[in-house]
Amino acid sequence: MLIAYRAKDLAEAHIVAGLLRAQGIESHVGGHFLQGALGEIGAAGFTNVHVEDEDYPRARAIVTDYEQNQPDDAVGKGPLNHAVDRYARGFLAVLLMVVVAWLLAGWLW
């Protein structure tokens, strides 16, 4: 079996697998038990849609069409994803400041 699609999460993998099955291509979603390895954080790269070797070219054509018809937010380019990026960077900046302050306070005492 070959990987026809690398999904960002389990739900998307099942959507693509269903799309392939609707076109007569048997597919398998892998990575069910690895998805929660990091708790609630989405573990990327673990959920893949597999198809039989002989179905791979047709499956890739269907997946390519699926990818091209996604709205910007679904592929990480829209304003929603930029807001999440800003939030994550802000959180990390504040966390870094707290750690530096904690280290300086411990070092000065």
Coordinates of C-alpha atoms in Angstrom, one line a residue:
M1 CA 0.0 0.0 0.0
L2 CA 1.1 3.5 -0.8
I3 CA 0.4 6.8 1.0
A4 CA -2.0 8.7 -1.2
Y5 CA -2.6 11.6 1.3
R6 CA -1.0 12.9 4.4
A7 CA -3.7 14.5 6.5
K8 CA -3.4 17.2 9.1
D9 CA -5.7 15.3 11.4
L10 CA -7.8 12.2 11.7
A11 CA -11.0 13.8 10.6
E12 CA -9.5 15.1 7.4
A13 CA -8.0 11.7 6.7
H14 CA -11.4 10.1 6.9
I15 CA -12.9 12.7 4.7
V16 CA -10.3 12.0 2.0
A17 CA -10.7 8.2 2.5
G18 CA -14.5 8.6 2.1
L19 CA -14.0 10.6 -1.1
L20 CA -11.7 7.9 -2.5
R21 CA -14.2 5.1 -1.6
A22 CA -17.0 7.1 -3.3
Q23 CA -14.8 6.8 -6.5
G24 CA -14.4 3.1 -6.1
I25 CA -10.9 3.1 -4.5
E26 CA -10.4 1.1 -1.4
S27 CA -8.5 3.1 1.2
H28 CA -7.2 2.7 4.7
V29 CA -6.6 5.4 7.3
G30 CA -3.5 4.8 9.4
G31 CA -2.3 6.5 12.6
H32 CA -5.4 6.2 14.8
F33 CA -3.5 5.4 17.9
L34 CA -0.6 7.8 17.3
Q35 CA -2.9 10.9 17.0
G36 CA -3.3 11.3 20.7
A37 CA 0.3 10.7 21.6
L38 CA 0.8 14.3 22.4
G39 CA -2.5 14.8 24.2
E40 CA -4.8 17.5 22.8
I41 CA -2.1 18.9 20.5
G42 CA -2.6 17.8 16.9
A43 CA 0.2 15.5 16.1
A44 CA 1.0 16.2 12.5
G45 CA 2.2 13.6 10.0
F46 CA 0.7 10.5 11.7
T47 CA -2.6 10.3 9.8
N48 CA -2.2 9.0 6.3
V49 CA -4.6 7.6 3.8
H50 CA -3.2 4.5 2.1
V51 CA -4.4 2.9 -1.1
E52 CA -3.4 -0.2 -3.1
D53 CA -0.4 0.3 -5.4
E54 CA -2.5 -0.1 -8.6
D55 CA -5.0 2.6 -7.4
Y56 CA -2.3 5.1 -6.5
P57 CA -2.2 7.2 -9.7
R58 CA -6.0 7.6 -9.8
A59 CA -6.2 8.3 -6.0
R60 CA -3.5 11.0 -6.4
A61 CA -5.5 12.6 -9.2
I62 CA -8.6 12.7 -6.9
V63 CA -6.6 14.0 -3.9
T64 CA -5.0 16.7 -6.0
D65 CA -8.4 17.9 -7.1
Y66 CA -9.5 17.8 -3.4
E67 CA -6.5 19.9 -2.4
Q68 CA -7.0 22.5 -5.1
N69 CA -10.7 23.0 -4.1
Q70 CA -10.0 23.7 -0.5
P71 CA -10.6 27.2 0.9
D72 CA -7.6 29.1 2.1
D73 CA -8.3 28.5 5.8
A74 CA -8.3 24.8 5.2
V75 CA -4.8 24.8 3.9
G76 CA -3.3 27.2 6.4
K77 CA -3.2 30.4 4.4
G78 CA -6.3 32.3 5.6
P79 CA -6.8 34.9 8.3
L80 CA -7.9 32.4 10.9
N81 CA -4.5 30.6 10.7
H82 CA -2.7 33.9 10.9
A83 CA -4.6 34.8 14.1
V84 CA -3.6 31.4 15.6
D85 CA 0.0 32.1 14.6
R86 CA -0.1 35.4 16.4
Y87 CA -1.6 33.9 19.5
A88 CA 1.0 31.1 19.6
R89 CA 3.9 33.5 19.1
G90 CA 2.5 35.8 21.8
F91 CA 2.1 32.9 24.2
L92 CA 5.7 31.8 23.5
A93 CA 7.0 35.3 24.0
V94 CA 5.3 35.6 27.3
L95 CA 6.5 32.2 28.4
L96 CA 10.0 33.1 27.5
M97 CA 9.8 36.3 29.5
V98 CA 8.5 34.4 32.5
V99 CA 11.3 31.8 32.3
V100 CA 14.0 34.5 31.9
A101 CA 12.6 36.5 34.9
W102 CA 12.5 33.3 37.0
L103 CA 16.1 32.4 36.0
L104 CA 17.3 36.0 36.8
A105 CA 15.4 36.0 40.1
G106 CA 17.0 32.7 41.1
W107 CA 20.4 33.8 40.0
L108 CA 20.3 37.1 41.8
W109 CA 19.3 35.6 45.1

